[in-house]
PDB file of C-alpha atoms in Angstrom:
ATOM      1  CA  UNK K  71     -28.094 201.126 -50.118  1.00 39.00           C
ATOM      2  CA  UNK K  72     -29.813 197.830 -49.149  1.00 44.00           C
ATOM      3  CA  UNK K  73     -26.533 196.483 -47.776  1.00 43.00           C
ATOM      4  CA  UNK K  74     -26.203 199.634 -45.657  1.00 40.00           C
ATOM      5  CA  UNK K  75     -29.745 199.248 -44.276  1.00 42.00           C
ATOM      6  CA  UNK K  76     -29.195 195.575 -43.436  1.00 43.00           C
ATOM      7  CA  UNK K  77     -25.964 196.400 -41.613  1.00 46.00           C
ATOM      8  CA  UNK K  78     -27.700 199.067 -39.582  1.00 50.00           C
ATOM      9  CA  UNK K  79     -30.342 196.674 -38.198  1.00 68.00           C
ATOM     10  CA  UNK K  80     -29.276 195.224 -34.908  1.00 78.00           C
ATOM     11  CA  UNK K  81     -30.160 191.635 -33.961  1.00 90.00           C
ATOM     12  CA  UNK K  82     -30.113 192.634 -30.236  1.00 94.00           C
ATOM     13  CA  UNK K  83     -32.445 195.307 -28.850  1.00 94.00           C
ATOM     14  CA  UNK K  84     -32.385 197.134 -25.519  1.00 95.00           C
ATOM     15  CA  UNK K  85     -35.402 198.487 -23.643  1.00 95.00           C
ATOM     16  CA  UNK K  86     -36.247 199.810 -20.209  1.00 94.00           C
ATOM     17  CA  UNK K  87     -39.788 199.511 -18.865  1.00 94.00           C
ATOM     18  CA  UNK K  88     -41.382 200.215 -15.516  1.00 92.00           C
ATOM     19  CA  UNK K  89     -43.081 197.516 -13.508  1.00 90.00           C
ATOM     20  CA  UNK K  90     -46.789 198.562 -13.374  1.00 93.00           C
ATOM     21  CA  UNK K  91     -47.105 197.743  -9.651  1.00 94.00           C
ATOM     22  CA  UNK K  92     -43.843 198.805  -8.150  1.00 91.00           C
ATOM     23  CA  UNK K  93     -42.592 201.342 -10.769  1.00 90.00           C
ATOM     24  CA  UNK K  94     -39.219 199.565 -10.573  1.00 88.00           C
ATOM     25  CA  UNK K  95     -37.326 199.970 -13.853  1.00 91.00           C
ATOM     26  CA  UNK K  96     -36.601 196.742 -15.682  1.00 93.00           C
ATOM     27  CA  UNK K  97     -33.961 196.506 -18.435  1.00 95.00           C
ATOM     28  CA  UNK K  98     -34.190 193.863 -21.134  1.00 96.00           C
ATOM     29  CA  UNK K  99     -32.001 192.967 -24.154  1.00 96.00           C
ATOM     30  CA  UNK K 100     -33.277 190.372 -26.537  1.00 96.00           C
ATOM     31  CA  UNK K 101     -32.658 188.721 -29.890  1.00 96.00           C
ATOM     32  CA  UNK K 102     -34.197 186.072 -32.092  1.00 94.00           C
ATOM     33  CA  UNK K 103     -32.194 183.160 -33.397  1.00 93.00           C
ATOM     34  CA  UNK K 104     -31.600 183.023 -37.155  1.00 90.00           C
ATOM     35  CA  UNK K 105     -34.555 180.662 -37.686  1.00 90.00           C
ATOM     36  CA  UNK K 106     -36.914 182.768 -35.547  1.00 91.00           C
ATOM     37  CA  UNK K 107     -37.728 179.728 -33.354  1.00 93.00           C
ATOM     38  CA  UNK K 108     -36.003 180.929 -30.157  1.00 95.00           C
ATOM     39  CA  UNK K 109     -35.902 184.317 -28.491  1.00 96.00           C
ATOM     40  CA  UNK K 110     -33.236 185.041 -25.881  1.00 96.00           C
ATOM     41  CA  UNK K 111     -33.789 187.738 -23.270  1.00 96.00           C
ATOM     42  CA  UNK K 112     -31.418 189.010 -20.635  1.00 95.00           C
ATOM     43  CA  UNK K 113     -33.201 190.927 -17.833  1.00 95.00           C
ATOM     44  CA  UNK K 114     -32.201 193.083 -14.925  1.00 93.00           C
ATOM     45  CA  UNK K 115     -35.182 193.451 -12.643  1.00 89.00           C
ATOM     46  CA  UNK K 116     -33.298 195.087  -9.759  1.00 82.00           C
ATOM     47  CA  UNK K 117     -31.042 198.000 -10.677  1.00 83.00           C
ATOM     48  CA  UNK K 118     -27.973 198.102  -8.504  1.00 82.00           C
ATOM     49  CA  UNK K 119     -28.079 194.327  -7.850  1.00 83.00           C
ATOM     50  CA  UNK K 120     -25.674 193.480 -10.642  1.00 84.00           C
ATOM     51  CA  UNK K 121     -27.820 190.315 -11.249  1.00 88.00           C
ATOM     52  CA  UNK K 122     -28.875 189.594 -14.819  1.00 93.00           C
ATOM     53  CA  UNK K 123     -31.110 186.590 -15.682  1.00 93.00           C
ATOM     54  CA  UNK K 124     -31.263 184.854 -19.044  1.00 95.00           C
ATOM     55  CA  UNK K 125     -34.628 183.639 -20.358  1.00 96.00           C
ATOM     56  CA  UNK K 126     -35.290 181.708 -23.546  1.00 96.00           C
ATOM     57  CA  UNK K 127     -38.578 180.888 -25.169  1.00 96.00           C
ATOM     58  CA  UNK K 128     -38.674 178.240 -27.907  1.00 95.00           C
ATOM     59  CA  UNK K 129     -41.402 177.407 -30.438  1.00 94.00           C
ATOM     60  CA  UNK K 130     -40.577 173.793 -29.628  1.00 92.00           C
ATOM     61  CA  UNK K 131     -41.719 172.183 -26.377  1.00 93.00           C
ATOM     62  CA  UNK K 132     -38.695 171.780 -24.036  1.00 91.00           C
ATOM     63  CA  UNK K 133     -40.555 170.126 -21.144  1.00 87.00           C
ATOM     64  CA  UNK K 134     -40.407 170.542 -17.390  1.00 79.00           C
ATOM     65  CA  UNK K 135     -42.639 172.192 -14.813  1.00 78.00           C
ATOM     66  CA  UNK K 136     -40.164 174.600 -13.276  1.00 70.00           C
ATOM     67  CA  UNK K 137     -38.196 174.145 -10.035  1.00 70.00           C
ATOM     68  CA  UNK K 138     -34.711 172.754  -9.514  1.00 75.00           C
ATOM     69  CA  UNK K 139     -35.893 169.200 -10.249  1.00 76.00           C
ATOM     70  CA  UNK K 140     -36.371 170.378 -13.864  1.00 77.00           C
ATOM     71  CA  UNK K 141     -32.813 171.732 -14.238  1.00 89.00           C
ATOM     72  CA  UNK K 142     -30.930 170.663 -17.366  1.00 91.00           C
ATOM     73  CA  UNK K 143     -27.835 171.827 -19.086  1.00 92.00           C
ATOM     74  CA  UNK K 144     -27.596 174.522 -21.764  1.00 95.00           C
ATOM     75  CA  UNK K 145     -24.456 174.379 -23.919  1.00 97.00           C
ATOM     76  CA  UNK K 146     -23.310 177.653 -25.453  1.00 97.00           C
ATOM     77  CA  UNK K 147     -20.497 178.741 -27.697  1.00 96.00           C
ATOM     78  CA  UNK K 148     -19.435 182.223 -28.552  1.00 96.00           C
ATOM     79  CA  UNK K 149     -17.814 182.544 -31.971  1.00 96.00           C
ATOM     80  CA  UNK K 150     -15.003 179.873 -32.078  1.00 95.00           C
ATOM     81  CA  UNK K 151     -14.455 179.671 -28.295  1.00 94.00           C
ATOM     82  CA  UNK K 152     -14.581 176.342 -26.522  1.00 95.00           C
ATOM     83  CA  UNK K 153     -18.173 175.374 -25.719  1.00 97.00           C
ATOM     84  CA  UNK K 154     -19.298 176.040 -22.112  1.00 96.00           C
ATOM     85  CA  UNK K 155     -22.240 174.891 -20.033  1.00 96.00           C
ATOM     86  CA  UNK K 156     -24.744 176.538 -17.756  1.00 96.00           C
ATOM     87  CA  UNK K 157     -27.775 175.215 -15.882  1.00 94.00           C
ATOM     88  CA  UNK K 158     -31.323 176.171 -16.884  1.00 93.00           C
ATOM     89  CA  UNK K 159     -34.648 175.626 -15.159  1.00 93.00           C
ATOM     90  CA  UNK K 160     -37.045 174.329 -17.817  1.00 93.00           C
ATOM     91  CA  UNK K 161     -40.807 174.871 -17.878  1.00 92.00           C
ATOM     92  CA  UNK K 162     -42.823 174.100 -20.981  1.00 92.00           C
ATOM     93  CA  UNK K 163     -41.381 176.113 -23.890  1.00 94.00           C
ATOM     94  CA  UNK K 164     -39.299 178.323 -21.519  1.00 95.00           C
ATOM     95  CA  UNK K 165     -35.976 178.090 -19.730  1.00 95.00           C
ATOM     96  CA  UNK K 166     -34.348 180.440 -17.240  1.00 94.00           C
ATOM     97  CA  UNK K 167     -30.731 180.660 -16.082  1.00 94.00           C
ATOM     98  CA  UNK K 168     -30.771 181.971 -12.541  1.00 84.00           C
ATOM     99  CA  UNK K 169     -27.307 181.094 -11.238  1.00 85.00           C
ATOM    100  CA  UNK K 170     -24.963 184.003 -10.676  1.00 87.00           C
ATOM    101  CA  UNK K 171     -21.809 182.118 -11.665  1.00 91.00           C
ATOM    102  CA  UNK K 172     -23.437 180.681 -14.786  1.00 92.00           C
ATOM    103  CA  UNK K 173     -24.543 184.207 -15.881  1.00 91.00           C
ATOM    104  CA  UNK K 174     -21.206 185.776 -15.014  1.00 90.00           C
ATOM    105  CA  UNK K 175     -19.380 183.213 -17.122  1.00 93.00           C
ATOM    106  CA  UNK K 176     -21.844 183.625 -20.033  1.00 94.00           C
ATOM    107  CA  UNK K 177     -21.535 187.404 -19.971  1.00 91.00           C
ATOM    108  CA  UNK K 178     -17.721 187.288 -19.866  1.00 90.00           C
ATOM    109  CA  UNK K 179     -17.764 185.109 -22.962  1.00 91.00           C
ATOM    110  CA  UNK K 180     -20.477 187.007 -24.781  1.00 90.00           C
ATOM    111  CA  UNK K 181     -19.103 190.496 -24.271  1.00 87.00           C
ATOM    112  CA  UNK K 182     -16.514 189.907 -26.970  1.00 90.00           C
ATOM    113  CA  UNK K 183     -18.772 188.245 -29.542  1.00 93.00           C
ATOM    114  CA  UNK K 184     -17.843 188.973 -33.155  1.00 94.00           C
ATOM    115  CA  UNK K 185     -20.150 186.795 -35.238  1.00 95.00           C
ATOM    116  CA  UNK K 186     -22.542 184.618 -33.259  1.00 96.00           C
ATOM    117  CA  UNK K 187     -23.662 182.986 -30.036  1.00 96.00           C
ATOM    118  CA  UNK K 188     -24.867 179.394 -30.356  1.00 97.00           C
ATOM    119  CA  UNK K 189     -27.011 177.787 -27.664  1.00 97.00           C
ATOM    120  CA  UNK K 190     -28.154 174.179 -27.331  1.00 97.00           C
ATOM    121  CA  UNK K 191     -31.184 173.422 -25.135  1.00 95.00           C
ATOM    122  CA  UNK K 192     -31.870 169.848 -24.034  1.00 91.00           C
ATOM    123  CA  UNK K 193     -35.523 168.862 -24.296  1.00 89.00           C
ATOM    124  CA  UNK K 194     -37.365 166.548 -21.834  1.00 87.00           C
ATOM    125  CA  UNK K 195     -36.843 163.661 -24.274  1.00 89.00           C
ATOM    126  CA  UNK K 196     -33.074 164.094 -24.609  1.00 89.00           C
ATOM    127  CA  UNK K 197     -33.240 165.781 -28.001  1.00 91.00           C
ATOM    128  CA  UNK K 198     -31.799 169.249 -28.670  1.00 94.00           C
ATOM    129  CA  UNK K 199     -33.035 172.577 -29.836  1.00 95.00           C
ATOM    130  CA  UNK K 200     -30.217 174.742 -31.260  1.00 96.00           C
ATOM    131  CA  UNK K 201     -30.293 178.539 -31.563  1.00 96.00           C
ATOM    132  CA  UNK K 202     -27.763 180.701 -33.387  1.00 96.00           C
ATOM    133  CA  UNK K 203     -27.972 184.368 -32.394  1.00 95.00           C
ATOM    134  CA  UNK K 204     -26.242 186.908 -34.677  1.00 94.00           C
ATOM    135  CA  UNK K 205     -23.773 189.244 -32.974  1.00 92.00           C
ATOM    136  CA  UNK K 206     -24.979 192.580 -34.462  1.00 91.00           C
ATOM    137  CA  UNK K 207     -25.720 194.947 -31.599  1.00 91.00           C
ATOM    138  CA  UNK K 208     -24.755 192.408 -28.946  1.00 92.00           C
ATOM    139  CA  UNK K 209     -21.721 194.085 -27.445  1.00 91.00           C
ATOM    140  CA  UNK K 210     -23.338 197.492 -27.128  1.00 93.00           C
ATOM    141  CA  UNK K 211     -26.458 196.035 -25.596  1.00 93.00           C
ATOM    142  CA  UNK K 212     -24.586 193.735 -23.209  1.00 92.00           C
ATOM    143  CA  UNK K 213     -22.776 196.887 -21.963  1.00 92.00           C
ATOM    144  CA  UNK K 214     -26.056 198.802 -21.621  1.00 93.00           C
ATOM    145  CA  UNK K 215     -27.750 196.170 -19.470  1.00 93.00           C
ATOM    146  CA  UNK K 216     -24.585 195.580 -17.383  1.00 92.00           C
ATOM    147  CA  UNK K 217     -24.267 199.297 -16.706  1.00 92.00           C
ATOM    148  CA  UNK K 218     -28.018 199.610 -15.953  1.00 92.00           C
ATOM    149  CA  UNK K 219     -27.863 196.663 -13.570  1.00 90.00           C
ATOM    150  CA  UNK K 220     -24.931 198.212 -11.620  1.00 88.00           C
ATOM    151  CA  UNK K 221     -26.474 201.664 -11.267  1.00 72.00           C
ATOM    152  CA  UNK K 222     -28.470 202.647  -8.162  1.00 58.00           C
TER     153      UNK K 222
END
């Protein structure tokens, strides 16, 4: 019974909320890493745009004050695939991936995840913060946010 309940809990969650000022619907999927030190969120703030943005918040200070001058690499690996890289804009404990090509590549890799997504964030001092996100619920929720973001 306990094994069944554990299997039923999804690491990734999906929600849709309305912006309190514009009433625009915003879709979000998110998951914590296995150590509960990093939360990853993918957001679509403009239905029909097809543009999804990745945000990560770490309990560790990553550094940076926002803007392109604070861009650093994020290395990610889905299951046993070859590691890939995308560019993040760092600010304090947060990082955002805004580039369309980076996000498209990440989503193509992640939509087939079977066990985990590993991410490595570079801090301001050149050290790394690693996050391992379990796959449970990922594929369904990646599909939900992609479909939401393509709808008008």
